[in-house]
Amino acid sequence: MREAYKEILDHINTLEIIDTHEHLPCKEEDRDMEADVLKEFLGHYFNRDLISAGLPMKDYNRINEEKLSIIEKWKMVEPYWEVSRYTGYGRALDIVARDIYGVERIDGSTIEELNEKFLQTLKPGHFKKILKDKCKISTSLLIVGTLDAKYDPQDERSIHCDKEFFSPVYNIGDIVFPRFWSDISKIEGQSGIKITSFSRWLEATEIMIDKAYGLGAVALKNALAYLRTLKYERVARSAAEEEFNKAFSTKHMPDWGERPAPIGKAFQDYMFHYILDIANRKNMIVQIHTGIQEGSGNILSNSNPELLSNLFLEYPDVTFDIFHISYPYQNELTVLAKNFANVFIDMCWAHIVSPNASVNALCEWFDTVPLNKISAFGGDYLFIDGVYGHLKLAQQDVAKALSIKVDEGTFGIDKAKEIAGMLFYDNPKDIFRLKV
């Protein structure tokens, strides 16, 4: 298996990649130019392992908010770093330090050198170096929409991310689940529709989706498993309208604070069905967050992909791209992808969540699921260097799973190489109908 693994991995390292999911800045100049290496690297994912290990939240906030030396920051995290460094999140960062910055291991003896080298990347050209030169990524599907921190809702050009690197995906969260009047006002500004009734909201919804696709969006994204259950039931229009009308009960509140929009589950359920009906008519692709929720805490059972079964049945012409291998519900996703022609497996985030689970899942899928239903990689990072670290783990995981099957005699080396090309490039190209 060792020889097969090396030969397959060497081949995978030559492949062009399609990255199915990112949260990176839309443009390189939007990077945080005031960041040091710890603020950057702990802005996503590994911070949660450190907090889980015991890092006090007040210390984490100081790392982000205060002008401290890199050594002062390191001393705060050092006790928790060592016990967390072998998680997927931690391993990805050590890969970044070694391969991008020439630092063998992140620790107290190297953190100053690493920081100095990192600061030199805060200039134009680093995106190209990472995404194109080192990762060989043809395009990355980038989330754009009102939930993105740097998104300007009054400027429709905001969906125009840098097309050299990205293909945009439109986040429908604020349409399905507006929580404040500011969310409703954003949709007003973007759609050109004054929201005075539920009918106008539906009109604005269709305009927003048409506009997103007209501006180059390749898919829609639902990330609401962070906020509610994935069970979207059929709801009468009258019930949804009644709930939507409750939003107007807070319209009189002063604008010096966030005015809540107290809209409940019936409205949300109706709206996602309404959007899926549009997607079904227009043969669109919908990405859905399932499984583990980023951050500390949350209700995991809300994100079980089995809760989506009614949608898969009712909207047969919608392509559903199911995120994060639904970890830890990857077995449920296996059966859903096997049973539904319109359900596809997306391994974005998965390889840094659990490399071992990703390898085991791939071996299971090679036995159960058609090969054209799996996309192997989505970096799913807020910062650029993380994409590289994640990709290296993904390439290793795919090579391991394929070499196991070669060793078992399921297929030979040449077929394994062909499958690798499908997983990293051909499948996502076909699933998202990309012209790359």
GROMACS .gro file of N, CA, C and O in nm, residues 17-73:
model
  228
   17ILE      N    1  -0.720   2.167  -0.965
   17ILE     CA    2  -0.820   2.151  -0.859
   17ILE      C    3  -0.937   2.247  -0.882
   17ILE      O    4  -0.917   2.361  -0.922
   18ILE      N    5  -1.058   2.199  -0.853
   18ILE     CA    6  -1.173   2.288  -0.837
   18ILE      C    7  -1.213   2.284  -0.690
   18ILE      O    8  -1.240   2.177  -0.634
   19ASP      N    9  -1.213   2.401  -0.628
   19ASP     CA   10  -1.239   2.420  -0.485
   19ASP      C   11  -1.387   2.457  -0.470
   19ASP      O   12  -1.431   2.562  -0.516
   20THR      N   13  -1.464   2.373  -0.402
   20THR     CA   14  -1.610   2.387  -0.402
   20THR      C   15  -1.665   2.487  -0.300
   20THR      O   16  -1.784   2.518  -0.304
   21HIS      N   17  -1.578   2.541  -0.211
   21HIS     CA   18  -1.636   2.627  -0.107
   21HIS      C   19  -1.528   2.707  -0.035
   21HIS      O   20  -1.435   2.651   0.022
   22GLU      N   21  -1.543   2.841  -0.036
   22GLU     CA   22  -1.452   2.928   0.038
   22GLU      C   23  -1.527   3.046   0.099
   22GLU      O   24  -1.634   3.085   0.051
   23HIS      N   25  -1.466   3.104   0.205
   23HIS     CA   26  -1.514   3.226   0.269
   23HIS      C   27  -1.407   3.335   0.265
   23HIS      O   28  -1.404   3.422   0.352
   24LEU      N   29  -1.318   3.329   0.171
   24LEU     CA   30  -1.207   3.424   0.163
   24LEU      C   31  -1.256   3.565   0.129
   24LEU      O   32  -1.369   3.582   0.080
   25PRO      N   33  -1.173   3.667   0.154
   25PRO     CA   34  -1.209   3.800   0.105
   25PRO      C   35  -1.233   3.798  -0.045
   25PRO      O   36  -1.162   3.729  -0.120
   26CYS      N   37  -1.334   3.874  -0.091
   26CYS     CA   38  -1.368   3.876  -0.234
   26CYS      C   39  -1.252   3.927  -0.319
   26CYS      O   40  -1.237   3.887  -0.434
   27LYS      N   41  -1.172   4.015  -0.260
   27LYS     CA   42  -1.057   4.071  -0.330
   27LYS      C   43  -0.937   4.070  -0.234
   27LYS      O   44  -0.954   4.088  -0.113
   28GLU      N   45  -0.819   4.054  -0.290
   28GLU     CA   46  -0.700   4.042  -0.205
   28GLU      C   47  -0.680   4.165  -0.117
   28GLU      O   48  -0.636   4.153  -0.003
   29GLU      N   49  -0.716   4.284  -0.168
   29GLU     CA   50  -0.694   4.405  -0.089
   29GLU      C   51  -0.786   4.412   0.033
   29GLU      O   52  -0.768   4.499   0.120
   30ASP      N   53  -0.885   4.322   0.042
   30ASP     CA   54  -0.973   4.318   0.158
   30ASP      C   55  -0.914   4.238   0.275
   30ASP      O   56  -0.979   4.226   0.379
   31ARG      N   57  -0.795   4.181   0.258
   31ARG     CA   58  -0.730   4.113   0.371
   31ARG      C   59  -0.708   4.212   0.486
   31ARG      O   60  -0.696   4.333   0.465
   32ASP      N   61  -0.700   4.159   0.606
   32ASP     CA   62  -0.669   4.241   0.724
   32ASP      C   63  -0.520   4.271   0.723
   32ASP      O   64  -0.437   4.186   0.759
   33MET      N   65  -0.484   4.390   0.681
   33MET     CA   66  -0.344   4.428   0.670
   33MET      C   67  -0.280   4.462   0.804
   33MET      O   68  -0.161   4.491   0.812
   34GLU      N   69  -0.360   4.461   0.911
   34GLU     CA   70  -0.308   4.487   1.044
   34GLU      C   71  -0.285   4.359   1.123
   34GLU      O   72  -0.244   4.363   1.239
   35ALA      N   73  -0.310   4.244   1.061
   35ALA     CA   74  -0.302   4.116   1.132
   35ALA      C   75  -0.157   4.074   1.152
   35ALA      O   76  -0.069   4.105   1.072
   36ASP      N   77  -0.133   4.002   1.262
   36ASP     CA   78  -0.010   3.926   1.276
   36ASP      C   79  -0.044   3.779   1.250
   36ASP      O   80  -0.160   3.746   1.224
   37VAL      N   81   0.052   3.691   1.257
   37VAL     CA   82   0.027   3.553   1.216
   37VAL      C   83  -0.071   3.482   1.310
   37VAL      O   84  -0.150   3.399   1.266
   38LEU      N   85  -0.070   3.515   1.439
   38LEU     CA   86  -0.163   3.448   1.530
   38LEU      C   87  -0.305   3.501   1.513
   38LEU      O   88  -0.402   3.424   1.518
   39LYS      N   89  -0.319   3.630   1.493
   39LYS     CA   90  -0.452   3.683   1.467
   39LYS      C   91  -0.510   3.621   1.341
   39LYS      O   92  -0.629   3.585   1.336
   40GLU      N   93  -0.427   3.605   1.238
   40GLU     CA   94  -0.473   3.545   1.113
   40GLU      C   95  -0.505   3.397   1.130
   40GLU      O   96  -0.615   3.352   1.096
   41PHE      N   97  -0.411   3.321   1.180
   41PHE     CA   98  -0.429   3.176   1.189
   41PHE      C   99  -0.536   3.136   1.290
   41PHE      O  100  -0.596   3.029   1.277
   42LEU      N  101  -0.558   3.219   1.391
   42LEU     CA  102  -0.661   3.187   1.491
   42LEU      C  103  -0.792   3.258   1.463
   42LEU      O  104  -0.882   3.261   1.546
   43GLY      N  105  -0.805   3.313   1.342
   43GLY     CA  106  -0.932   3.375   1.304
   43GLY      C  107  -1.035   3.273   1.262
   43GLY      O  108  -1.152   3.308   1.242
   44HIS      N  109  -0.994   3.146   1.249
   44HIS     CA  110  -1.087   3.045   1.199
   44HIS      C  111  -1.040   2.907   1.244
   44HIS      O  112  -0.921   2.875   1.237
   45TYR      N  113  -1.133   2.827   1.290
   45TYR     CA  114  -1.117   2.684   1.316
   45TYR      C  115  -1.026   2.649   1.433
   45TYR      O  116  -1.075   2.605   1.537
   46PHE      N  117  -0.893   2.664   1.419
   46PHE     CA  118  -0.805   2.614   1.525
   46PHE      C  119  -0.830   2.686   1.656
   46PHE      O  120  -0.805   2.629   1.764
   47ASN      N  121  -0.880   2.809   1.649
   47ASN     CA  122  -0.915   2.878   1.773
   47ASN      C  123  -1.014   2.797   1.856
   47ASN      O  124  -1.008   2.796   1.979
   48ARG      N  125  -1.104   2.725   1.789
   48ARG     CA  126  -1.207   2.648   1.861
   48ARG      C  127  -1.148   2.525   1.929
   48ARG      O  128  -1.196   2.481   2.034
   49ASP      N  129  -1.045   2.467   1.869
   49ASP     CA  130  -0.976   2.358   1.938
   49ASP      C  131  -0.904   2.410   2.062
   49ASP      O  132  -0.905   2.346   2.167
   50LEU      N  133  -0.843   2.528   2.051
   50LEU     CA  134  -0.775   2.586   2.167
   50LEU      C  135  -0.875   2.619   2.278
   50LEU      O  136  -0.849   2.593   2.396
   51ILE      N  137  -0.989   2.674   2.240
   51ILE     CA  138  -1.093   2.707   2.339
   51ILE      C  139  -1.147   2.579   2.401
   51ILE      O  140  -1.169   2.570   2.522
   52SER      N  141  -1.167   2.476   2.319
   52SER     CA  142  -1.212   2.347   2.371
   52SER      C  143  -1.111   2.289   2.469
   52SER      O  144  -1.148   2.224   2.568
   53ALA      N  145  -0.981   2.315   2.443
   53ALA     CA  146  -0.876   2.265   2.532
   53ALA      C  147  -0.863   2.346   2.660
   53ALA      O  148  -0.794   2.303   2.753
   54GLY      N  149  -0.929   2.464   2.665
   54GLY     CA  150  -0.927   2.543   2.788
   54GLY      C  151  -0.884   2.687   2.775
   54GLY      O  152  -0.881   2.760   2.874
   55LEU      N  153  -0.845   2.732   2.654
   55LEU     CA  154  -0.806   2.872   2.637
   55LEU      C  155  -0.921   2.963   2.679
   55LEU      O  156  -1.031   2.954   2.623
   56PRO      N  157  -0.901   3.052   2.776
   56PRO     CA  158  -1.010   3.142   2.818
   56PRO      C  159  -1.051   3.235   2.704
   56PRO      O  160  -0.966   3.286   2.629
   57MET      N  161  -1.179   3.258   2.691
   57MET     CA  162  -1.230   3.343   2.584
   57MET      C  163  -1.174   3.485   2.595
   57MET      O  164  -1.147   3.549   2.493
   58LYS      N  165  -1.152   3.531   2.716
   58LYS     CA  166  -1.098   3.667   2.732
   58LYS      C  167  -0.957   3.676   2.674
   58LYS      O  168  -0.919   3.779   2.617
   59ASP      N  169  -0.878   3.569   2.686
   59ASP     CA  170  -0.744   3.569   2.627
   59ASP      C  171  -0.752   3.562   2.475
   59ASP      O  172  -0.674   3.629   2.406
   60TYR      N  173  -0.844   3.482   2.424
   60TYR     CA  174  -0.861   3.476   2.279
   60TYR      C  175  -0.901   3.614   2.225
   60TYR      O  176  -0.849   3.658   2.122
   61ASN      N  177  -0.990   3.681   2.294
   61ASN     CA  178  -1.031   3.815   2.250
   61ASN      C  179  -0.914   3.913   2.254
   61ASN      O  180  -0.903   4.001   2.168
   62ARG      N  181  -0.828   3.900   2.351
   62ARG     CA  182  -0.711   3.988   2.358
   62ARG      C  183  -0.619   3.967   2.238
   62ARG      O  184  -0.564   4.061   2.182
   63ILE      N  185  -0.604   3.841   2.196
   63ILE     CA  186  -0.520   3.810   2.079
   63ILE      C  187  -0.575   3.881   1.956
   63ILE      O  188  -0.499   3.932   1.872
   64ASN      N  189  -0.705   3.888   1.945
   64ASN     CA  190  -0.768   3.950   1.828
   64ASN      C  191  -0.772   4.101   1.837
   64ASN      O  192  -0.765   4.169   1.733
   65GLU      N  193  -0.786   4.154   1.956
   65GLU     CA  194  -0.822   4.295   1.970
   65GLU      C  195  -0.710   4.385   2.020
   65GLU      O  196  -0.714   4.506   1.995
   66GLU      N  197  -0.610   4.330   2.088
   66GLU     CA  198  -0.509   4.415   2.150
   66GLU      C  199  -0.377   4.412   2.073
   66GLU      O  200  -0.344   4.314   2.007
   67LYS      N  201  -0.304   4.523   2.083
   67LYS     CA  202  -0.173   4.533   2.019
   67LYS      C  203  -0.068   4.477   2.115
   67LYS      O  204  -0.005   4.550   2.191
   68LEU      N  205  -0.051   4.346   2.111
   68LEU     CA  206   0.046   4.277   2.194
   68LEU      C  207   0.158   4.222   2.106
   68LEU      O  208   0.138   4.199   1.987
   69SER      N  209   0.273   4.198   2.164
   69SER     CA  210   0.380   4.135   2.088
   69SER      C  211   0.342   3.991   2.056
   69SER      O  212   0.259   3.930   2.124
   70ILE      N  213   0.404   3.938   1.953
   70ILE     CA  214   0.372   3.801   1.914
   70ILE      C  215   0.410   3.701   2.023
   70ILE      O  216   0.343   3.599   2.042
   71ILE      N  217   0.514   3.732   2.100
   71ILE     CA  218   0.554   3.644   2.210
   71ILE      C  219   0.451   3.648   2.323
   71ILE      O  220   0.417   3.544   2.381
   72GLU      N  221   0.399   3.767   2.353
   72GLU     CA  222   0.294   3.777   2.456
   72GLU      C  223   0.173   3.695   2.416
   72GLU      O  224   0.113   3.625   2.498
   73LYS      N  225   0.136   3.703   2.289
   73LYS     CA  226   0.021   3.626   2.241
   73LYS      C  227   0.050   3.476   2.247
   73LYS      O  228  -0.034   3.396   2.287
   0.00000   0.00000   0.00000
